[in-house]
């Protein structure tokens, strides 16, 4: 089965850039890739994304938020991820279930057992083969995310309106997940340059490549 790799981290950490760079690297080597994101990945998921990220929906309750994320994830998993792997494609996903544990569990304070129950219902225990967590200080990530929203003009700033304390809780959640599953979740220093991070990503995925070797790396 081709690898399923997720990228995680706070908004503005640089994961979306790293997803694109890895996808380009694999495509240049004739490896078929499916690039997905959450929330999103499907027409239904993209509609849910608009609801979840729009700053106009600040009245969305934490449980409603969690359920919407898992509705989008159910669509993405069964309409995109599973079929893509069955077709022999690597799957690169910008966020997956760890994001719900970190954001809605640790960040919003919802019962983690509830998040785990929903995950079992939707994912059936399926997890990425490798999760790359780009760790960054919350203040820096928030500044980057707000700047991105200003530059793009997209109305996806609902989370950026949260307090810095919220993002500290999310970061702590991610680090606890990584400590609990060190074989799956690898932590990368998000303060490094884009190029440095890309080289580290390539090193971490090298064992998944045919021949187990990244071009140009010993």
PDB file of C-alpha atoms in Angstrom:
ATOM      1  CA  UNK A   1       0.000   0.000   0.000  1.00  0.00           C
ATOM      2  CA  UNK A   2       1.435   3.441  -0.910  1.00  0.00           C
ATOM      3  CA  UNK A   3       2.238   5.716   2.040  1.00  0.00           C
ATOM      4  CA  UNK A   4      -0.269   8.041   3.671  1.00  0.00           C
ATOM      5  CA  UNK A   5       1.598  11.068   5.072  1.00  0.00           C
ATOM      6  CA  UNK A   6      -0.022  13.873   7.044  1.00  0.00           C
ATOM      7  CA  UNK A   7       1.429  17.282   7.845  1.00  0.00           C
ATOM      8  CA  UNK A   8       0.417  18.951  11.095  1.00  0.00           C
ATOM      9  CA  UNK A   9       1.132  22.107  13.048  1.00  0.00           C
ATOM     10  CA  UNK A  10      -0.240  25.483  14.009  1.00  0.00           C
ATOM     11  CA  UNK A  11      -1.672  27.763  11.336  1.00  0.00           C
ATOM     12  CA  UNK A  12       1.218  29.592   9.702  1.00  0.00           C
ATOM     13  CA  UNK A  13       3.840  26.948  10.540  1.00  0.00           C
ATOM     14  CA  UNK A  14       4.662  26.319   6.863  1.00  0.00           C
ATOM     15  CA  UNK A  15       3.157  22.859   6.432  1.00  0.00           C
ATOM     16  CA  UNK A  16       1.213  23.724   3.270  1.00  0.00           C
ATOM     17  CA  UNK A  17       4.444  24.852   1.590  1.00  0.00           C
ATOM     18  CA  UNK A  18       6.149  21.616   2.607  1.00  0.00           C
ATOM     19  CA  UNK A  19       3.261  19.531   1.246  1.00  0.00           C
ATOM     20  CA  UNK A  20       3.668  21.230  -2.135  1.00  0.00           C
ATOM     21  CA  UNK A  21       7.445  20.814  -2.175  1.00  0.00           C
ATOM     22  CA  UNK A  22       7.214  17.118  -1.349  1.00  0.00           C
ATOM     23  CA  UNK A  23       4.482  16.591  -3.950  1.00  0.00           C
ATOM     24  CA  UNK A  24       6.662  18.274  -6.589  1.00  0.00           C
ATOM     25  CA  UNK A  25       9.661  16.136  -5.584  1.00  0.00           C
ATOM     26  CA  UNK A  26       7.692  12.901  -5.852  1.00  0.00           C
ATOM     27  CA  UNK A  27       6.001  13.871  -9.123  1.00  0.00           C
ATOM     28  CA  UNK A  28       9.368  14.646 -10.713  1.00  0.00           C
ATOM     29  CA  UNK A  29      10.368  11.077  -9.870  1.00  0.00           C
ATOM     30  CA  UNK A  30       7.263   9.634 -11.530  1.00  0.00           C
ATOM     31  CA  UNK A  31       5.593   8.787  -8.227  1.00  0.00           C
ATOM     32  CA  UNK A  32       1.844   9.346  -8.371  1.00  0.00           C
ATOM     33  CA  UNK A  33       0.575  11.630  -5.630  1.00  0.00           C
ATOM     34  CA  UNK A  34      -2.790  12.749  -4.247  1.00  0.00           C
ATOM     35  CA  UNK A  35      -2.540  16.099  -2.447  1.00  0.00           C
ATOM     36  CA  UNK A  36      -5.411  16.730  -0.051  1.00  0.00           C
ATOM     37  CA  UNK A  37      -6.290  19.071   2.767  1.00  0.00           C
ATOM     38  CA  UNK A  38      -8.563  19.173   5.777  1.00  0.00           C
ATOM     39  CA  UNK A  39     -11.072  20.488   6.098  1.00  0.00           C
ATOM     40  CA  UNK A  40     -11.606  19.997   2.387  1.00  0.00           C
ATOM     41  CA  UNK A  41     -10.481  17.481  -0.162  1.00  0.00           C
ATOM     42  CA  UNK A  42     -13.960  16.931  -1.608  1.00  0.00           C
ATOM     43  CA  UNK A  43     -16.753  19.265  -2.795  1.00  0.00           C
ATOM     44  CA  UNK A  44     -18.672  18.609   0.436  1.00  0.00           C
ATOM     45  CA  UNK A  45     -15.520  19.062   2.482  1.00  0.00           C
ATOM     46  CA  UNK A  46     -14.694  22.368   0.804  1.00  0.00           C
ATOM     47  CA  UNK A  47     -18.187  23.653   1.608  1.00  0.00           C
ATOM     48  CA  UNK A  48     -17.687  22.634   5.230  1.00  0.00           C
ATOM     49  CA  UNK A  49     -14.296  24.362   5.172  1.00  0.00           C
ATOM     50  CA  UNK A  50     -15.999  27.644   4.336  1.00  0.00           C
ATOM     51  CA  UNK A  51     -18.303  27.236   7.334  1.00  0.00           C
ATOM     52  CA  UNK A  52     -15.472  26.343   9.690  1.00  0.00           C
ATOM     53  CA  UNK A  53     -12.914  28.964   8.722  1.00  0.00           C
ATOM     54  CA  UNK A  54     -15.044  31.996   7.866  1.00  0.00           C
ATOM     55  CA  UNK A  55     -14.732  34.801  10.398  1.00  0.00           C
ATOM     56  CA  UNK A  56     -18.493  35.331  10.055  1.00  0.00           C
ATOM     57  CA  UNK A  57     -19.134  32.111  11.976  1.00  0.00           C
ATOM     58  CA  UNK A  58     -17.572  33.007  15.311  1.00  0.00           C
ATOM     59  CA  UNK A  59     -20.674  31.771  17.116  1.00  0.00           C
ATOM     60  CA  UNK A  60     -19.930  28.161  16.150  1.00  0.00           C
ATOM     61  CA  UNK A  61     -19.944  26.005  19.282  1.00  0.00           C
ATOM     62  CA  UNK A  62     -16.973  23.700  20.009  1.00  0.00           C
ATOM     63  CA  UNK A  63     -18.985  20.482  19.636  1.00  0.00           C
ATOM     64  CA  UNK A  64     -20.563  21.703  16.403  1.00  0.00           C
ATOM     65  CA  UNK A  65     -17.074  22.552  15.162  1.00  0.00           C
ATOM     66  CA  UNK A  66     -15.776  19.077  15.989  1.00  0.00           C
ATOM     67  CA  UNK A  67     -18.702  17.340  14.289  1.00  0.00           C
ATOM     68  CA  UNK A  68     -18.246  19.418  11.148  1.00  0.00           C
ATOM     69  CA  UNK A  69     -14.563  18.518  11.007  1.00  0.00           C
ATOM     70  CA  UNK A  70     -15.385  14.831  11.230  1.00  0.00           C
ATOM     71  CA  UNK A  71     -18.118  15.129   8.605  1.00  0.00           C
ATOM     72  CA  UNK A  72     -15.533  16.618   6.231  1.00  0.00           C
ATOM     73  CA  UNK A  73     -12.981  13.974   7.259  1.00  0.00           C
ATOM     74  CA  UNK A  74     -15.405  11.140   6.582  1.00  0.00           C
ATOM     75  CA  UNK A  75     -15.916  12.456   3.038  1.00  0.00           C
ATOM     76  CA  UNK A  76     -12.187  12.950   2.501  1.00  0.00           C
ATOM     77  CA  UNK A  77     -11.228   9.523   3.803  1.00  0.00           C
ATOM     78  CA  UNK A  78     -13.787   7.508   1.870  1.00  0.00           C
ATOM     79  CA  UNK A  79     -13.977   9.611  -1.308  1.00  0.00           C
ATOM     80  CA  UNK A  80     -10.304  10.493  -1.663  1.00  0.00           C
ATOM     81  CA  UNK A  81      -7.730   8.896   0.642  1.00  0.00           C
ATOM     82  CA  UNK A  82      -8.784   5.247   0.446  1.00  0.00           C
ATOM     83  CA  UNK A  83      -9.459   5.327  -3.336  1.00  0.00           C
ATOM     84  CA  UNK A  84      -6.155   7.134  -3.997  1.00  0.00           C
ATOM     85  CA  UNK A  85      -4.154   4.494  -2.134  1.00  0.00           C
ATOM     86  CA  UNK A  86      -6.069   1.759  -3.939  1.00  0.00           C
ATOM     87  CA  UNK A  87      -4.959   3.381  -7.226  1.00  0.00           C
ATOM     88  CA  UNK A  88      -1.322   3.245  -6.121  1.00  0.00           C
ATOM     89  CA  UNK A  89      -0.925   6.906  -5.195  1.00  0.00           C
ATOM     90  CA  UNK A  90       0.981   8.365  -2.284  1.00  0.00           C
ATOM     91  CA  UNK A  91      -1.378  10.475  -0.160  1.00  0.00           C
ATOM     92  CA  UNK A  92      -0.135  13.788   1.255  1.00  0.00           C
ATOM     93  CA  UNK A  93      -2.723  15.381   3.509  1.00  0.00           C
ATOM     94  CA  UNK A  94      -2.520  18.871   4.993  1.00  0.00           C
ATOM     95  CA  UNK A  95      -3.920  17.905   8.434  1.00  0.00           C
ATOM     96  CA  UNK A  96      -5.779  14.799   9.542  1.00  0.00           C
ATOM     97  CA  UNK A  97      -7.209  13.461  12.807  1.00  0.00           C
ATOM     98  CA  UNK A  98      -4.373  14.745  15.033  1.00  0.00           C
ATOM     99  CA  UNK A  99      -5.624  18.249  14.286  1.00  0.00           C
ATOM    100  CA  UNK A 100      -8.971  17.504  15.918  1.00  0.00           C
ATOM    101  CA  UNK A 101      -7.321  16.170  19.069  1.00  0.00           C
ATOM    102  CA  UNK A 102      -5.042  19.222  19.228  1.00  0.00           C
ATOM    103  CA  UNK A 103      -7.498  21.976  18.266  1.00  0.00           C
ATOM    104  CA  UNK A 104     -10.852  20.763  19.546  1.00  0.00           C
ATOM    105  CA  UNK A 105      -9.560  18.537  22.340  1.00  0.00           C
ATOM    106  CA  UNK A 106      -6.665  20.484  23.847  1.00  0.00           C
ATOM    107  CA  UNK A 107      -7.529  23.879  22.365  1.00  0.00           C
ATOM    108  CA  UNK A 108     -11.297  23.965  22.934  1.00  0.00           C
ATOM    109  CA  UNK A 109     -11.251  21.712  25.984  1.00  0.00           C
ATOM    110  CA  UNK A 110     -13.578  19.043  24.624  1.00  0.00           C
ATOM    111  CA  UNK A 111     -13.317  15.596  26.183  1.00  0.00           C
ATOM    112  CA  UNK A 112     -10.519  13.745  24.391  1.00  0.00           C
ATOM    113  CA  UNK A 113     -12.422  10.478  24.750  1.00  0.00           C
ATOM    114  CA  UNK A 114     -15.207  12.025  22.647  1.00  0.00           C
ATOM    115  CA  UNK A 115     -12.698  12.961  19.943  1.00  0.00           C
ATOM    116  CA  UNK A 116     -11.293   9.418  20.045  1.00  0.00           C
ATOM    117  CA  UNK A 117     -14.786   7.914  19.780  1.00  0.00           C
ATOM    118  CA  UNK A 118     -15.580  10.010  16.709  1.00  0.00           C
ATOM    119  CA  UNK A 119     -12.237   9.069  15.218  1.00  0.00           C
ATOM    120  CA  UNK A 120     -12.943   5.361  15.630  1.00  0.00           C
ATOM    121  CA  UNK A 121     -16.360   5.825  14.022  1.00  0.00           C
ATOM    122  CA  UNK A 122     -14.991   7.703  11.023  1.00  0.00           C
ATOM    123  CA  UNK A 123     -11.439   6.427  10.572  1.00  0.00           C
ATOM    124  CA  UNK A 124     -11.836   2.931  11.986  1.00  0.00           C
ATOM    125  CA  UNK A 125      -8.390   3.194  13.527  1.00  0.00           C
ATOM    126  CA  UNK A 126      -6.739   4.222  10.243  1.00  0.00           C
ATOM    127  CA  UNK A 127      -3.811   6.568  10.839  1.00  0.00           C
ATOM    128  CA  UNK A 128      -1.167   8.072   8.571  1.00  0.00           C
ATOM    129  CA  UNK A 129       1.966   5.992   8.106  1.00  0.00           C
ATOM    130  CA  UNK A 130       3.969   9.099   8.942  1.00  0.00           C
ATOM    131  CA  UNK A 131       2.947  12.431  10.450  1.00  0.00           C
ATOM    132  CA  UNK A 132       5.284  15.415  10.113  1.00  0.00           C
ATOM    133  CA  UNK A 133       4.591  17.951  12.854  1.00  0.00           C
ATOM    134  CA  UNK A 134       6.120  21.348  12.155  1.00  0.00           C
ATOM    135  CA  UNK A 135       6.563  22.921  15.574  1.00  0.00           C
ATOM    136  CA  UNK A 136       6.694  26.683  15.941  1.00  0.00           C
ATOM    137  CA  UNK A 137       6.138  29.293  18.641  1.00  0.00           C
ATOM    138  CA  UNK A 138       2.439  30.270  18.723  1.00  0.00           C
ATOM    139  CA  UNK A 139       3.101  34.020  18.533  1.00  0.00           C
ATOM    140  CA  UNK A 140       5.128  33.615  15.337  1.00  0.00           C
ATOM    141  CA  UNK A 141       2.636  31.223  13.770  1.00  0.00           C
ATOM    142  CA  UNK A 142      -0.232  33.585  14.522  1.00  0.00           C
ATOM    143  CA  UNK A 143       1.601  36.543  12.976  1.00  0.00           C
ATOM    144  CA  UNK A 144       2.336  34.482   9.845  1.00  0.00           C
ATOM    145  CA  UNK A 145      -1.257  33.254   9.544  1.00  0.00           C
ATOM    146  CA  UNK A 146      -2.733  36.730   9.929  1.00  0.00           C
ATOM    147  CA  UNK A 147      -0.286  38.126   7.368  1.00  0.00           C
ATOM    148  CA  UNK A 148      -1.218  35.319   4.947  1.00  0.00           C
ATOM    149  CA  UNK A 149      -4.907  36.107   5.321  1.00  0.00           C
ATOM    150  CA  UNK A 150      -4.272  39.786   4.631  1.00  0.00           C
ATOM    151  CA  UNK A 151      -2.215  38.983   1.531  1.00  0.00           C
ATOM    152  CA  UNK A 152      -4.620  36.450   0.051  1.00  0.00           C
ATOM    153  CA  UNK A 153      -7.826  38.255   0.944  1.00  0.00           C
ATOM    154  CA  UNK A 154      -9.427  34.929   1.905  1.00  0.00           C
ATOM    155  CA  UNK A 155     -11.980  34.959   4.679  1.00  0.00           C
ATOM    156  CA  UNK A 156     -10.391  32.088   6.603  1.00  0.00           C
ATOM    157  CA  UNK A 157      -9.521  33.949   9.783  1.00  0.00           C
ATOM    158  CA  UNK A 158     -11.907  32.517  12.380  1.00  0.00           C
ATOM    159  CA  UNK A 159      -9.154  30.662  14.229  1.00  0.00           C
ATOM    160  CA  UNK A 160      -6.722  33.570  13.959  1.00  0.00           C
ATOM    161  CA  UNK A 161      -9.181  35.562  16.092  1.00  0.00           C
ATOM    162  CA  UNK A 162      -8.475  33.208  19.021  1.00  0.00           C
ATOM    163  CA  UNK A 163      -6.228  34.170  21.925  1.00  0.00           C
ATOM    164  CA  UNK A 164      -2.552  33.319  22.080  1.00  0.00           C
ATOM    165  CA  UNK A 165      -3.359  31.067  25.048  1.00  0.00           C
ATOM    166  CA  UNK A 166      -5.562  28.966  22.758  1.00  0.00           C
ATOM    167  CA  UNK A 167      -2.657  28.314  20.396  1.00  0.00           C
ATOM    168  CA  UNK A 168      -0.354  27.455  23.295  1.00  0.00           C
ATOM    169  CA  UNK A 169      -2.857  24.764  24.308  1.00  0.00           C
ATOM    170  CA  UNK A 170      -3.019  23.472  20.727  1.00  0.00           C
ATOM    171  CA  UNK A 171       0.769  23.326  20.512  1.00  0.00           C
ATOM    172  CA  UNK A 172       0.968  21.448  23.805  1.00  0.00           C
ATOM    173  CA  UNK A 173      -1.620  19.013  22.469  1.00  0.00           C
ATOM    174  CA  UNK A 174       0.425  18.339  19.359  1.00  0.00           C
ATOM    175  CA  UNK A 175       3.590  17.782  21.394  1.00  0.00           C
ATOM    176  CA  UNK A 176       1.797  15.351  23.699  1.00  0.00           C
ATOM    177  CA  UNK A 177       0.551  13.394  20.668  1.00  0.00           C
ATOM    178  CA  UNK A 178       4.115  13.280  19.306  1.00  0.00           C
ATOM    179  CA  UNK A 179       5.481  12.090  22.655  1.00  0.00           C
ATOM    180  CA  UNK A 180       2.847   9.350  22.793  1.00  0.00           C
ATOM    181  CA  UNK A 181       3.485   8.131  19.218  1.00  0.00           C
ATOM    182  CA  UNK A 182       7.155   8.851  18.416  1.00  0.00           C
ATOM    183  CA  UNK A 183       7.289   6.147  15.763  1.00  0.00           C
ATOM    184  CA  UNK A 184       4.588   7.824  13.681  1.00  0.00           C
ATOM    185  CA  UNK A 185       4.837  11.518  14.570  1.00  0.00           C
ATOM    186  CA  UNK A 186       8.123  13.273  13.860  1.00  0.00           C
ATOM    187  CA  UNK A 187       8.658  16.810  15.125  1.00  0.00           C
ATOM    188  CA  UNK A 188      10.400  19.339  12.865  1.00  0.00           C
ATOM    189  CA  UNK A 189      11.687  22.758  13.917  1.00  0.00           C
ATOM    190  CA  UNK A 190       9.475  25.275  12.148  1.00  0.00           C
ATOM    191  CA  UNK A 191      11.976  28.108  12.705  1.00  0.00           C
ATOM    192  CA  UNK A 192      14.267  26.670  10.033  1.00  0.00           C
ATOM    193  CA  UNK A 193      14.264  27.925   6.435  1.00  0.00           C
ATOM    194  CA  UNK A 194      11.899  26.462   3.853  1.00  0.00           C
ATOM    195  CA  UNK A 195      14.833  24.734   2.148  1.00  0.00           C
ATOM    196  CA  UNK A 196      16.173  23.278   5.400  1.00  0.00           C
ATOM    197  CA  UNK A 197      12.755  21.940   6.333  1.00  0.00           C
ATOM    198  CA  UNK A 198      12.318  20.415   2.886  1.00  0.00           C
ATOM    199  CA  UNK A 199      15.622  18.555   3.194  1.00  0.00           C
ATOM    200  CA  UNK A 200      14.573  17.257   6.598  1.00  0.00           C
ATOM    201  CA  UNK A 201      11.237  16.104   5.185  1.00  0.00           C
ATOM    202  CA  UNK A 202      13.039  14.248   2.406  1.00  0.00           C
ATOM    203  CA  UNK A 203      15.280  12.565   4.929  1.00  0.00           C
ATOM    204  CA  UNK A 204      12.284  11.409   6.976  1.00  0.00           C
ATOM    205  CA  UNK A 205      10.427   9.972   3.982  1.00  0.00           C
ATOM    206  CA  UNK A 206      13.513   8.363   2.441  1.00  0.00           C
ATOM    207  CA  UNK A 207      12.760   4.886   3.823  1.00  0.00           C
ATOM    208  CA  UNK A 208       9.379   4.995   2.061  1.00  0.00           C
ATOM    209  CA  UNK A 209      10.938   5.662  -1.342  1.00  0.00           C
ATOM    210  CA  UNK A 210      11.777   2.893  -3.822  1.00  0.00           C
ATOM    211  CA  UNK A 211      15.342   1.956  -2.962  1.00  0.00           C
ATOM    212  CA  UNK A 212      15.137   3.933   0.275  1.00  0.00           C
ATOM    213  CA  UNK A 213      17.307   6.751  -1.022  1.00  0.00           C
ATOM    214  CA  UNK A 214      16.671  10.461  -1.582  1.00  0.00           C
ATOM    215  CA  UNK A 215      18.477  11.908  -4.597  1.00  0.00           C
ATOM    216  CA  UNK A 216      21.618  13.745  -3.573  1.00  0.00           C
ATOM    217  CA  UNK A 217      21.557  12.559   0.043  1.00  0.00           C
ATOM    218  CA  UNK A 218      24.027  10.119   1.530  1.00  0.00           C
TER     219      UNK A 218
END
